[in-house]
mmCIF file of C-alpha atoms and ligand atoms in Angstrom:
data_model
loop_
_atom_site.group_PDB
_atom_site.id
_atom_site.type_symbol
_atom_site.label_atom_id
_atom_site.label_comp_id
_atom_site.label_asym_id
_atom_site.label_seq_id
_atom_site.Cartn_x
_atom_site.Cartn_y
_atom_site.Cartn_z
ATOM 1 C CA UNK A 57 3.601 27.802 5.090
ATOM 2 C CA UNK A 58 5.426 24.663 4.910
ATOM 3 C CA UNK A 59 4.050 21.191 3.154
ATOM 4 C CA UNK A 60 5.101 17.520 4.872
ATOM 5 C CA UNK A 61 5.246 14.918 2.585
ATOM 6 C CA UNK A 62 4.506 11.562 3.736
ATOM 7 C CA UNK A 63 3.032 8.054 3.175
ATOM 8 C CA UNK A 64 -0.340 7.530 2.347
ATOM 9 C CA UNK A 65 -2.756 6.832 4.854
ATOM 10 C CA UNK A 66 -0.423 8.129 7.813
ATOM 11 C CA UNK A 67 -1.237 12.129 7.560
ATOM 12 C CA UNK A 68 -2.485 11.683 10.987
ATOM 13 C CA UNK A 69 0.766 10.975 12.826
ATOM 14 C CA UNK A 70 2.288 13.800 10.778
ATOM 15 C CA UNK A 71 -0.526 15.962 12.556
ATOM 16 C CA UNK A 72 0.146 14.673 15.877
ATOM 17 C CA UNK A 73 3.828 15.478 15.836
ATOM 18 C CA UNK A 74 3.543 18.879 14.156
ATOM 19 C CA UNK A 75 1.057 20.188 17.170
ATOM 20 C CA UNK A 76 3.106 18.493 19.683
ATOM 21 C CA UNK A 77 6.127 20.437 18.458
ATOM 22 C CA UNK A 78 3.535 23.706 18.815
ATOM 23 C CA UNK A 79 2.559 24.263 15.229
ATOM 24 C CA UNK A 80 -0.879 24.498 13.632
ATOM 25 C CA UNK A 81 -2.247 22.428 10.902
ATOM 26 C CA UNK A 82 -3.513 24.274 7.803
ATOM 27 C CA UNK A 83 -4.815 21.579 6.194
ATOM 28 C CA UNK A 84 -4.599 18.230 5.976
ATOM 29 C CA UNK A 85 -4.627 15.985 2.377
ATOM 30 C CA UNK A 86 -3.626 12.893 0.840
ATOM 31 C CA UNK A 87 -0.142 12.170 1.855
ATOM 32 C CA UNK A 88 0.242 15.673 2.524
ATOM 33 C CA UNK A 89 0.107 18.342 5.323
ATOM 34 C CA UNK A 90 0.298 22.067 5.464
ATOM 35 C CA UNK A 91 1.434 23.760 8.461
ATOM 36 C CA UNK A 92 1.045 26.938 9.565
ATOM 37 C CA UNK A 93 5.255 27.753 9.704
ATOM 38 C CA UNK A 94 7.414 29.946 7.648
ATOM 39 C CA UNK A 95 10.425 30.004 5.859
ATOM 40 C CA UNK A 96 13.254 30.409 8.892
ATOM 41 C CA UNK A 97 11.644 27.153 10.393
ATOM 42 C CA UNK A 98 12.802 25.290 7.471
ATOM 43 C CA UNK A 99 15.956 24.478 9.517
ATOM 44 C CA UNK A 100 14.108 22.894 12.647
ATOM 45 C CA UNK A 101 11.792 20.630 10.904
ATOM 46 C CA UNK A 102 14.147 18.575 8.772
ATOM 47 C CA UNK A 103 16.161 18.478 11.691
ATOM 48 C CA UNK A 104 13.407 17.187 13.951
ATOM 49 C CA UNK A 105 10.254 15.997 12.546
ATOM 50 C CA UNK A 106 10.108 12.492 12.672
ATOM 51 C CA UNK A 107 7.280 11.246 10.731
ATOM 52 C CA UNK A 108 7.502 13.550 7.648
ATOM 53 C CA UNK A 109 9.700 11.803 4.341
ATOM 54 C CA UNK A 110 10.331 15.600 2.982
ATOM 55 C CA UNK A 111 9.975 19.338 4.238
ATOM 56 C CA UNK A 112 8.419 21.694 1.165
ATOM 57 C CA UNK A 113 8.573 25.208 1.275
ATOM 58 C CA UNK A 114 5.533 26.717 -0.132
ATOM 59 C CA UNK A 115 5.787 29.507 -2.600
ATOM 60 C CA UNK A 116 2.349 30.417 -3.327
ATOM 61 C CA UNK A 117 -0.993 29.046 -3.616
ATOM 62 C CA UNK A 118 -3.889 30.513 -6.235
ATOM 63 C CA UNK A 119 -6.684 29.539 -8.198
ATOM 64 C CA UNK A 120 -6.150 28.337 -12.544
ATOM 65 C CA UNK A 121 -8.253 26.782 -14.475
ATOM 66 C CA UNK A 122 -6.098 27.842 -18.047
ATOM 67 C CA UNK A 123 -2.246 27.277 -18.959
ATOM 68 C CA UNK A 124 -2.741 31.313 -19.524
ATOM 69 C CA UNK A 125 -3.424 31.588 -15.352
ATOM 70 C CA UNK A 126 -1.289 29.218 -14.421
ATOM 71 C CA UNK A 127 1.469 30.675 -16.334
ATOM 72 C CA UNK A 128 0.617 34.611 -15.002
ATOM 73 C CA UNK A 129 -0.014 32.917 -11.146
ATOM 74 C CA UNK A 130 3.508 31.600 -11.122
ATOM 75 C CA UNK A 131 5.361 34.568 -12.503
ATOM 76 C CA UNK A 132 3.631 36.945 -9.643
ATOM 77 C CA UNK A 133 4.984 34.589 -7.043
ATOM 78 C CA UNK A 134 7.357 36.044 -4.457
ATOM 79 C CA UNK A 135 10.824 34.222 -5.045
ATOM 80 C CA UNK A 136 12.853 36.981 -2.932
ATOM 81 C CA UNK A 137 14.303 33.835 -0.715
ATOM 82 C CA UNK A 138 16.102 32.781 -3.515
ATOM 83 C CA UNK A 139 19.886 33.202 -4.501
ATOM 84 C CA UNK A 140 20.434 35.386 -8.130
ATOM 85 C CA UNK A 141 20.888 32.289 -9.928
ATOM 86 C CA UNK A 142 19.649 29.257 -9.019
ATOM 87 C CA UNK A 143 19.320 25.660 -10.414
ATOM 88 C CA UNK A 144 15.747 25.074 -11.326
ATOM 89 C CA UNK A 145 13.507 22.161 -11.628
ATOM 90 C CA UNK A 146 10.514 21.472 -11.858
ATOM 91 C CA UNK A 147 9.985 17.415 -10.173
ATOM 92 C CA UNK A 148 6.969 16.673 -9.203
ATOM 93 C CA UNK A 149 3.213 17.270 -10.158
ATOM 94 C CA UNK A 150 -0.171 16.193 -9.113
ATOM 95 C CA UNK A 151 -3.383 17.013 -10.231
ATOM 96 C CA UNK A 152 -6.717 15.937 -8.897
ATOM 97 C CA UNK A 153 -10.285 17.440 -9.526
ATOM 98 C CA UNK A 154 -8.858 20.374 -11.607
ATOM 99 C CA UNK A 155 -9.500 21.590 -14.933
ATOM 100 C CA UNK A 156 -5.714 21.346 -15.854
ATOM 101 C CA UNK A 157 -5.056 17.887 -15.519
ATOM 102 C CA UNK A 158 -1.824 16.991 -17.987
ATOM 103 C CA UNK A 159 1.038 16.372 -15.489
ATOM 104 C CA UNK A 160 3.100 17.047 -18.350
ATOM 105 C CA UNK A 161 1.585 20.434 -19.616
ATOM 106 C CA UNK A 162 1.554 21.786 -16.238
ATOM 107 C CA UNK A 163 5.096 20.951 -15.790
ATOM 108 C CA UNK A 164 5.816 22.522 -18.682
ATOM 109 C CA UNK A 165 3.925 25.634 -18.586
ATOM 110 C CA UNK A 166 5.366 25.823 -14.763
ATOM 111 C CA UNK A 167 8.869 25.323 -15.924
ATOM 112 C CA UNK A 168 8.371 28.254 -18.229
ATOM 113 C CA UNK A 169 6.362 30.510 -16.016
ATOM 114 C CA UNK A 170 10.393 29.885 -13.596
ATOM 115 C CA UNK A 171 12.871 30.289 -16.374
ATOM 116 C CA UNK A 172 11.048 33.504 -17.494
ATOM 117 C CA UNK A 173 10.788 35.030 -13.969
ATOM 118 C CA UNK A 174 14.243 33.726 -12.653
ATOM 119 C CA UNK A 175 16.419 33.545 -15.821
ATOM 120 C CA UNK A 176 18.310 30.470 -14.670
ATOM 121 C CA UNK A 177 17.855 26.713 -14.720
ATOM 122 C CA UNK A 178 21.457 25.553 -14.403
ATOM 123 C CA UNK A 179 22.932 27.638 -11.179
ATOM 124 C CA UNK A 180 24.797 26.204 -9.060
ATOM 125 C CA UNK A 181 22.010 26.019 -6.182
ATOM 126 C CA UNK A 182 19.307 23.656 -6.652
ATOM 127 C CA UNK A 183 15.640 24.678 -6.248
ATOM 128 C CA UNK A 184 13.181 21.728 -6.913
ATOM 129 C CA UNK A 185 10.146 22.608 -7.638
ATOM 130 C CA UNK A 186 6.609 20.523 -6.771
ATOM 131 C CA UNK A 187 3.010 21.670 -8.364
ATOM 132 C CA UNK A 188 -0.168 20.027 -6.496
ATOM 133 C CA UNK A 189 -3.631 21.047 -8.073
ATOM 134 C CA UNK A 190 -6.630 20.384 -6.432
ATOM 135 C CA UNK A 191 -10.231 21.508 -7.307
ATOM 136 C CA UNK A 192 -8.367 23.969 -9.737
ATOM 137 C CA UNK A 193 -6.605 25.437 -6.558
ATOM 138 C CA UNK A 194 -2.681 24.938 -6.777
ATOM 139 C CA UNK A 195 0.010 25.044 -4.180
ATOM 140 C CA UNK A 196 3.898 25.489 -5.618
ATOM 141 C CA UNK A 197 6.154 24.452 -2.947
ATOM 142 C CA UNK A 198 10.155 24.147 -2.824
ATOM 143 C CA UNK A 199 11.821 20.939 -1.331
ATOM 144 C CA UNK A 200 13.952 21.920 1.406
ATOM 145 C CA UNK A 201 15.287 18.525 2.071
ATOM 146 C CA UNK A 202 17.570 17.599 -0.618
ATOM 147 C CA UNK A 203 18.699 14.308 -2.220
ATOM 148 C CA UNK A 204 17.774 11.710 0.243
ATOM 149 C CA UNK A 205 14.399 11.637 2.121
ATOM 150 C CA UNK A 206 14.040 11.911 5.775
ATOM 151 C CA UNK A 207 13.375 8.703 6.659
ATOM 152 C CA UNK A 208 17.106 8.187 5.549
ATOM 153 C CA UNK A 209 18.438 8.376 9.131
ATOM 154 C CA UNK A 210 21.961 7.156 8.306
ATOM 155 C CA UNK A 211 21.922 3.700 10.995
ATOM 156 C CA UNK A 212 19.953 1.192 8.212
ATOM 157 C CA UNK A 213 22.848 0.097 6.407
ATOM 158 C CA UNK A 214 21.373 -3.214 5.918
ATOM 159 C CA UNK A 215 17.737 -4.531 6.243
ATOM 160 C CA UNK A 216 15.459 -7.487 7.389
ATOM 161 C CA UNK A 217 12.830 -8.855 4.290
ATOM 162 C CA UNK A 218 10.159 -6.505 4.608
ATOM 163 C CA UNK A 219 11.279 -3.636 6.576
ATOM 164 C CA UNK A 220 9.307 -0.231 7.995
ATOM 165 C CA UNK A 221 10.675 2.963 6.664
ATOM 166 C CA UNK A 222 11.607 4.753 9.512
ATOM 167 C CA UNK A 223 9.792 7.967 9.103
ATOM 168 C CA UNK A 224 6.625 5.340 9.106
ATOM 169 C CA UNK A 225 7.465 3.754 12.301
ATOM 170 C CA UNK A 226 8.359 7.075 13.959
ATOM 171 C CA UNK A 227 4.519 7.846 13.033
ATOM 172 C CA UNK A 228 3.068 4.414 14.421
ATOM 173 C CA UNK A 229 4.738 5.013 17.872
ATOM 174 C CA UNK A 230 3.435 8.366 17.841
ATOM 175 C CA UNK A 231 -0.092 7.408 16.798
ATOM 176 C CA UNK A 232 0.058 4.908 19.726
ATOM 177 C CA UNK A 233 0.862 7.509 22.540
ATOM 178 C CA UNK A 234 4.467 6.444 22.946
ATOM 179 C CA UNK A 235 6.611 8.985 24.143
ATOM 180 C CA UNK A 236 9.038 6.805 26.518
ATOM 181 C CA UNK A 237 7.440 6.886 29.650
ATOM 182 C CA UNK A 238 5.584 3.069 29.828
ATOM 183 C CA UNK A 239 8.034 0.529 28.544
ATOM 184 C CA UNK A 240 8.003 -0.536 24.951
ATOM 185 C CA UNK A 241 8.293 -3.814 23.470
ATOM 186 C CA UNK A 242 8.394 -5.172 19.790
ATOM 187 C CA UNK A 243 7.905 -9.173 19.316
ATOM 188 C CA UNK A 244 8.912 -9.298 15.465
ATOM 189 C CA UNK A 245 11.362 -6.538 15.660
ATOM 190 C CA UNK A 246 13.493 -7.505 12.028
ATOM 191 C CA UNK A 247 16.180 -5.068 11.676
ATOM 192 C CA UNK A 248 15.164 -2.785 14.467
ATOM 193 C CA UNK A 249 13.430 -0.103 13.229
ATOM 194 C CA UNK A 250 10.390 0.638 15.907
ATOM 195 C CA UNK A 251 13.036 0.127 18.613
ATOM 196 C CA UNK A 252 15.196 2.439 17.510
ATOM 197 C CA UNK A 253 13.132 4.865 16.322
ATOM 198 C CA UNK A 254 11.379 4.662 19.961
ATOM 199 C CA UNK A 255 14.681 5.490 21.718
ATOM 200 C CA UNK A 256 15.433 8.197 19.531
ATOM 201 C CA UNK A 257 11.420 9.506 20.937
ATOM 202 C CA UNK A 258 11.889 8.598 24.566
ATOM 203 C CA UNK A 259 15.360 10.740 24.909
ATOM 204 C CA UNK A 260 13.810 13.233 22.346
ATOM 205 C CA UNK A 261 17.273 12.729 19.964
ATOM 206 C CA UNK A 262 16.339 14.825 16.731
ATOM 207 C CA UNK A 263 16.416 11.882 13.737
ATOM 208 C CA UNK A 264 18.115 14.456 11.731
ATOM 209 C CA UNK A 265 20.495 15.825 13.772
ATOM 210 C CA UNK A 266 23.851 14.931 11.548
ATOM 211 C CA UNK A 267 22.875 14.842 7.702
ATOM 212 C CA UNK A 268 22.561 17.722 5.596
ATOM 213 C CA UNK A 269 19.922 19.083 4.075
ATOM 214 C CA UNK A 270 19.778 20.882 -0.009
ATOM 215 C CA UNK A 271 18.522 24.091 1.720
ATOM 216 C CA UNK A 272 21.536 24.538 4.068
ATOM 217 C CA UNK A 273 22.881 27.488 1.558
ATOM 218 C CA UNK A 274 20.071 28.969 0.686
ATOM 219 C CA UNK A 275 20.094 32.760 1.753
ATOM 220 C CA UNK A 276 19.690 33.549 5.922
ATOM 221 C CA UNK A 277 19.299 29.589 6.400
ATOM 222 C CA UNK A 278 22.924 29.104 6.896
ATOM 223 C CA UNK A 279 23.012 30.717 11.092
ATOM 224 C CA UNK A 280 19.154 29.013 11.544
ATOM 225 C CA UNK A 281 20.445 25.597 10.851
ATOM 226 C CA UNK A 282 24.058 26.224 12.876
ATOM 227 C CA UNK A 283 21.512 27.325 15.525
ATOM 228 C CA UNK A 284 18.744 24.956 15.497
ATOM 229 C CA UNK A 285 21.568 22.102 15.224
ATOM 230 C CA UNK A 286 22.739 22.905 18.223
ATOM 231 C CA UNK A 287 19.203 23.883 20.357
ATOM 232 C CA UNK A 288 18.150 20.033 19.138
ATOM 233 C CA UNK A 289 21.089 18.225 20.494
ATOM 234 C CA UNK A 290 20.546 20.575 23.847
ATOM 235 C CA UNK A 291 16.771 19.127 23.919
ATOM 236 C CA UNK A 292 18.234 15.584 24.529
ATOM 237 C CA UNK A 293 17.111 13.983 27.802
ATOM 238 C CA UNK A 294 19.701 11.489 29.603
ATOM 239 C CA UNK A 295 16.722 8.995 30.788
ATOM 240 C CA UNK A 296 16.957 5.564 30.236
ATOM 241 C CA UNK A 297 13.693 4.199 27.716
ATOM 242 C CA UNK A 298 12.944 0.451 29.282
ATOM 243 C CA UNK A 299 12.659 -0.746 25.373
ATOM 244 C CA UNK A 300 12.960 -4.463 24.625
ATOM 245 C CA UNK A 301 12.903 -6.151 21.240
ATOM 246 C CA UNK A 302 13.091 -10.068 20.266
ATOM 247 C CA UNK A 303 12.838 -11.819 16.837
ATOM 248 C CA UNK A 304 12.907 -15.630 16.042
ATOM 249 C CA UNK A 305 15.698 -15.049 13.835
ATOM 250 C CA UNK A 306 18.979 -15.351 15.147
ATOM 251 C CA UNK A 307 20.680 -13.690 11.307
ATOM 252 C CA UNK A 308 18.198 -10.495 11.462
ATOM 253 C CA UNK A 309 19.032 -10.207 14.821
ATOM 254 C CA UNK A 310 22.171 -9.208 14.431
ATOM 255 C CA UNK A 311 21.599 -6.575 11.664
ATOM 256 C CA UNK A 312 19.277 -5.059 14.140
ATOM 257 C CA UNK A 313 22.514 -4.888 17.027
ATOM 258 C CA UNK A 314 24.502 -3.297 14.282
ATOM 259 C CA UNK A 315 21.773 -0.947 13.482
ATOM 260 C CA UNK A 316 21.024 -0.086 17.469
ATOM 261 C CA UNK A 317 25.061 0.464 17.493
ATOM 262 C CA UNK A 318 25.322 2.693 14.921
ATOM 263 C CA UNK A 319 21.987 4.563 16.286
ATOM 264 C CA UNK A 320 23.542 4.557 19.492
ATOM 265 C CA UNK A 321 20.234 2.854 21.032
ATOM 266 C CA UNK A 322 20.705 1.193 24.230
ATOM 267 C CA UNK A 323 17.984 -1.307 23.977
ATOM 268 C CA UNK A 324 17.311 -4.753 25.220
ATOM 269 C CA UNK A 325 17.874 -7.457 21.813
ATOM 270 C CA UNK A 326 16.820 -11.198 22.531
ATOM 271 C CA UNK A 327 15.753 -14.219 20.439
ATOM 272 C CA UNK A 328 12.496 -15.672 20.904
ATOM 273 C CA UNK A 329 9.249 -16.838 19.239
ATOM 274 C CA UNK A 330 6.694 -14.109 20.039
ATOM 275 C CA UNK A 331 4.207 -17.100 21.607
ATOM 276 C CA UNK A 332 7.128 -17.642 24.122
ATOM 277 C CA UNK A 333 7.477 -13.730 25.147
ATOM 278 C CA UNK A 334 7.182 -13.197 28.852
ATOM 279 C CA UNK A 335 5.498 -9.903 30.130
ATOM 280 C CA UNK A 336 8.030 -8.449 32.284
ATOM 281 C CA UNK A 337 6.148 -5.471 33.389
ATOM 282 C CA UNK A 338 2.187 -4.808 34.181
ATOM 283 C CA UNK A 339 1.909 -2.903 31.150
ATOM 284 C CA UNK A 340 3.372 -0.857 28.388
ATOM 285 C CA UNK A 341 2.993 -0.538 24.859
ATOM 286 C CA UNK A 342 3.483 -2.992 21.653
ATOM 287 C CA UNK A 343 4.001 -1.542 18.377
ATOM 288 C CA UNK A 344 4.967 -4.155 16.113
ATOM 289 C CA UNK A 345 5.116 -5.354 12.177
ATOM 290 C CA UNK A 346 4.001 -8.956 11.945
ATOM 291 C CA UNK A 347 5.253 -10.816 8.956
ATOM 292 C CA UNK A 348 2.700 -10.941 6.535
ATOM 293 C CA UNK A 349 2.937 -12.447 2.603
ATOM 294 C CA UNK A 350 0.472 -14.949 1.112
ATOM 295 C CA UNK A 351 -0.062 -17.623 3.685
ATOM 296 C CA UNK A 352 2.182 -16.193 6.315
ATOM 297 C CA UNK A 353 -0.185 -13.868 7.774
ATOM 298 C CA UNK A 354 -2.583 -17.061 8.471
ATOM 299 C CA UNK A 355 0.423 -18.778 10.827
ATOM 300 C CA UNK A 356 0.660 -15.792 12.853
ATOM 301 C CA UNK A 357 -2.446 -14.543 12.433
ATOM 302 C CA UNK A 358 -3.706 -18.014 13.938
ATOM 303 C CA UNK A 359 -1.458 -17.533 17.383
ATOM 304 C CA UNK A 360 -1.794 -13.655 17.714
ATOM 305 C CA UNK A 361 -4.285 -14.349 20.615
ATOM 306 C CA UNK A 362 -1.472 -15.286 22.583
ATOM 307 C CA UNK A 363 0.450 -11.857 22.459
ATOM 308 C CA UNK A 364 -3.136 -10.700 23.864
ATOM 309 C CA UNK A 365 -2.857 -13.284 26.893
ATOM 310 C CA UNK A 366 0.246 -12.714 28.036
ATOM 311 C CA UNK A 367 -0.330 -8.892 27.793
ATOM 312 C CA UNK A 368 -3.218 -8.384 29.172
ATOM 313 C CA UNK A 369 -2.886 -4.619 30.251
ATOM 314 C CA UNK A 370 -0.832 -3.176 27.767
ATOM 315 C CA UNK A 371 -1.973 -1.122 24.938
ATOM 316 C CA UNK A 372 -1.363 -3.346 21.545
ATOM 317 C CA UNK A 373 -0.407 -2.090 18.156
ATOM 318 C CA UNK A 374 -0.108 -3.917 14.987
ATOM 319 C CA UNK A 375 0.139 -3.874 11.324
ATOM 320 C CA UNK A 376 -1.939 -6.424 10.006
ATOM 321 C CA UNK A 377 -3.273 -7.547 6.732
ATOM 322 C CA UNK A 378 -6.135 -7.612 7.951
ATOM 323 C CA UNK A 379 -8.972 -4.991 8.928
ATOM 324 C CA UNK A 380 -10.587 -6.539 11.253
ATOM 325 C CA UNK A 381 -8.956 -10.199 12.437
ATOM 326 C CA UNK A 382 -12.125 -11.303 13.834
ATOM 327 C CA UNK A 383 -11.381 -14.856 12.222
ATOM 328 C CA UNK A 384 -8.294 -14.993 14.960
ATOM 329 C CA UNK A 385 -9.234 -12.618 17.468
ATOM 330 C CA UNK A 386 -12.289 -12.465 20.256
ATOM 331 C CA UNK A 387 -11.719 -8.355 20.372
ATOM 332 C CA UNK A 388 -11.935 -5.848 17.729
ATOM 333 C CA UNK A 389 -9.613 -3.099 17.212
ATOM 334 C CA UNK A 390 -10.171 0.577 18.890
ATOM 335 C CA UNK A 391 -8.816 2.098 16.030
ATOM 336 C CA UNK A 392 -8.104 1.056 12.414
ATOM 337 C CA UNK A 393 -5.804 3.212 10.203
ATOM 338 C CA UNK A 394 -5.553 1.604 7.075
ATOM 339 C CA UNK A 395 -2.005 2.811 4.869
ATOM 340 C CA UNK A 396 0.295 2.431 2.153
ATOM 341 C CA UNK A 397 3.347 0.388 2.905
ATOM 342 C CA UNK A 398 6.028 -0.253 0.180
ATOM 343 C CA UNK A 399 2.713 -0.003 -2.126
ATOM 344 C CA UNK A 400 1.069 -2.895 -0.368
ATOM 345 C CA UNK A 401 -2.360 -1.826 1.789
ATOM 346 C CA UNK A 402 -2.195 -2.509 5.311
ATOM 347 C CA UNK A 403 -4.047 -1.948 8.331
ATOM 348 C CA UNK A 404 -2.598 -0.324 11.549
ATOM 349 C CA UNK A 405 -4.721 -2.327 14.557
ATOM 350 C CA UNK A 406 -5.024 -0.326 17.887
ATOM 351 C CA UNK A 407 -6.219 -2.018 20.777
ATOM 352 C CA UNK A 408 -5.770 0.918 23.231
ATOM 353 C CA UNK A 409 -8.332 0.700 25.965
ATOM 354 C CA UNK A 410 -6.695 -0.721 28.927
ATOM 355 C CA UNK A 411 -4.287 1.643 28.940
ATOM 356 C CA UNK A 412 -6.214 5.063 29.196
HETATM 357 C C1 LIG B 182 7.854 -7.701 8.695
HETATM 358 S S1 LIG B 182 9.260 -8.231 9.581
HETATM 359 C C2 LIG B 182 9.528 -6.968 10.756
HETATM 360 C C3 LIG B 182 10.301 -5.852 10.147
HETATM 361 C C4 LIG B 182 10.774 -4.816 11.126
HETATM 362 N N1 LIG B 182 9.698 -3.961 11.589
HETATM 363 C C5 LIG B 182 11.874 -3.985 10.480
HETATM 364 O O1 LIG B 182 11.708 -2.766 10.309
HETATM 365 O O2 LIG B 182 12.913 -4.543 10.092
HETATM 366 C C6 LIG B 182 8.641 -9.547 10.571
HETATM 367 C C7 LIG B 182 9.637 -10.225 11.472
HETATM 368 O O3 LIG B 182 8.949 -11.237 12.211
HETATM 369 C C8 LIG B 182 9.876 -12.280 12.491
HETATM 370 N N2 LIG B 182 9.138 -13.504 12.868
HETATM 371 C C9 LIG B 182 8.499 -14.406 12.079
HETATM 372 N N3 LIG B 182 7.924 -15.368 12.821
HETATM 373 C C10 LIG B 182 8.163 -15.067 14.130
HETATM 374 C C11 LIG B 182 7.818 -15.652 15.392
HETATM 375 N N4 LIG B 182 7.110 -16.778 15.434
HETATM 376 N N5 LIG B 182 8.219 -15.054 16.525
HETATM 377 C C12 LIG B 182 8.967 -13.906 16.489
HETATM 378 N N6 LIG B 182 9.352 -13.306 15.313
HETATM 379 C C13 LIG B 182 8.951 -13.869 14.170
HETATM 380 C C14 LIG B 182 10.679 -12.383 11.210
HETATM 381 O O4 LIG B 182 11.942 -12.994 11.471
HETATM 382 C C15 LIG B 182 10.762 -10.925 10.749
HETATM 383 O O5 LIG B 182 11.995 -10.366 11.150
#
């Protein structure tokens, strides 16, 4: 099995992708989602997935309620995929509902229960380990992805005030049906971010296609990513996306051409105020990140009716402060999905219905 990692709240565009790309879903759990893959497709999800911030590889899963268990459980783990000496670590640990619940103990007794077995902490290749509990049952997974998380595509080199993260975008496009067929347009686009990460969708470019990952010399993996490098950058389509973007501010919007340049996004950039946005098309989709900040949201907020006017038949998407903007808004959302961004809660507004 393998574990996605990803922010809070947006497990359900993880889901989406994973069955779109054929795979089942195990389970599904907070910030976290287990699919039903196995270790040689390691190489083709951090090389494709686009929602997920880290790919996990997991060990084994059992039952402990004692350090005694725990300790036994770990050491009977299968860690055949492993080189002879590796570098181990043991990063991360959650705990919820479970008898054990000192992060500190169980990353301590874990640690042990992988020095004993593998008689190595400081080999050359790393192996980072991460312990979830819940209701006393425990998963130990691997990360696959190494250093930098996958939302770090390599085109953000700089950023507008509040930016998305890209693997968080990727999911709301997802979550609103995008996949480049209507045309796509973001009123408060910043540095770029749902643009870009929409034409990387709509010509189905892999987001990961050029970095590398901390599992690239790990036994067999080697020929599966040299192979699944080059069956991703096969899968891209030559259509042209009709994606536009526009911002009120002239400065962001030329981080977000630099960005588009370096993600090689052909995409339509132009300055305007989002209550001056013409409708170029009968419909299409808006995914878009108002500004919001104490007091900002409310002279928006106040004008977001307009967006509503001048598209009247295309699907609308925004993140919003707000649950339910009824103090602004006649309509109600289809579909609320409330989630974590940069620790601040935030609602994800779908007004889908005219577009069905
Ligand atoms: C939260 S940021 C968007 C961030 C973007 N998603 C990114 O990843 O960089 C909101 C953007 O709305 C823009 N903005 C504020 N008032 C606006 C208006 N009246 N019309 C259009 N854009 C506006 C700001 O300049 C800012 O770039």
């Amino acid at each position: 099995m393998l574990l996605l990692t990803t922010t809070l709240g947006l497990e359900g565009g993880v889901s989406k992708e994973v069955k779109s790309l054929g795979y089942k879903i195990v389970d599904s759990l907070t910030g976290r989602v287990l699919v039903d893959a196995d270790y040689k497709d390691i190489p083709f999800f951090n090389i494709n997935i686009r929602t997920a911030e880290r790919v996990l590889y997991v060990v084994g899963t059992f039952k402990a309620q004692s350090f005694d268990e725990l300790y036994e459980n770990i050491k009977n783990l299968d860690f055949s995929f492993m080189v002879k000496k590796p570098y181990v670590r043991v990063v991360k640990v959650r705990s919820v509902n479970s008898k054990l619940f000192s992060k500190r103990s169980i990353q301590s007794v874990s640690m042990k229960a992988l020095v004993d077995k593998l008689k190595a902490v400081d080999g050359k290749v790393p192996y980072l380990f991460h312990i979830y509990a819940r209701k006393d049952k425990f998963i130990v997974a691997v990360d696959t992805t190494g250093k930098d998380s996958l939302h770090m595509r390599g085109y953000r080199k700089k950023y507008s005030k509040a930016p998305l993260r890209e693997t968080i975008a990727a999911s709301l496009l997802i979550l609103s049906r995008y996949d480049g067929k209507f045309p796509l347009h973001d009123p408060f686009c910043g540095s770029g971010t749902i643009p870009i990460e929409a034409y990387l969708i709509a010509r189905n470019i892999p987001p990961n296609l050029k970095r590398n990952f901390s599992s690239e010399n790990w036994p067999q993996l080697k020929e599966v990513y040299k192979i699944e490098r080059e069956k991703a950058a096969d899968g891209i389509k030559a259509t042209k996306p009709e994606i536009f973007c526009s911002d009120i501010d002239e400065e962001i919007l030329k981080v977000c051409t630099e960005n588009m340049e370096r993600a090689g996004a052909d995409v339509k950039v132009f300055r305007e105020d989002f209550k001056k946005v013409k409708a170029y098309k009968d419909f299409g989709i808006i995914v878009s990140n108002p500004p919001y900040g104490v007091r900002i949201e409310d002279t928006i907020w106040k004008d977001i009716h307009i967006l509503f006017e001048t598209f009247p038949n295309w699907s609308i998407n925004l993140v919003s402060p707000y649950k339910n903007p009824q103090r602004f808004l006649k309509i109600s959302p289809d579909k609320t999905i409330p989630f974590l961004n940069s620790g601040v809660r935030v609602y994800f507004l779908q007004f889908y219905k005219k577009i069905k």
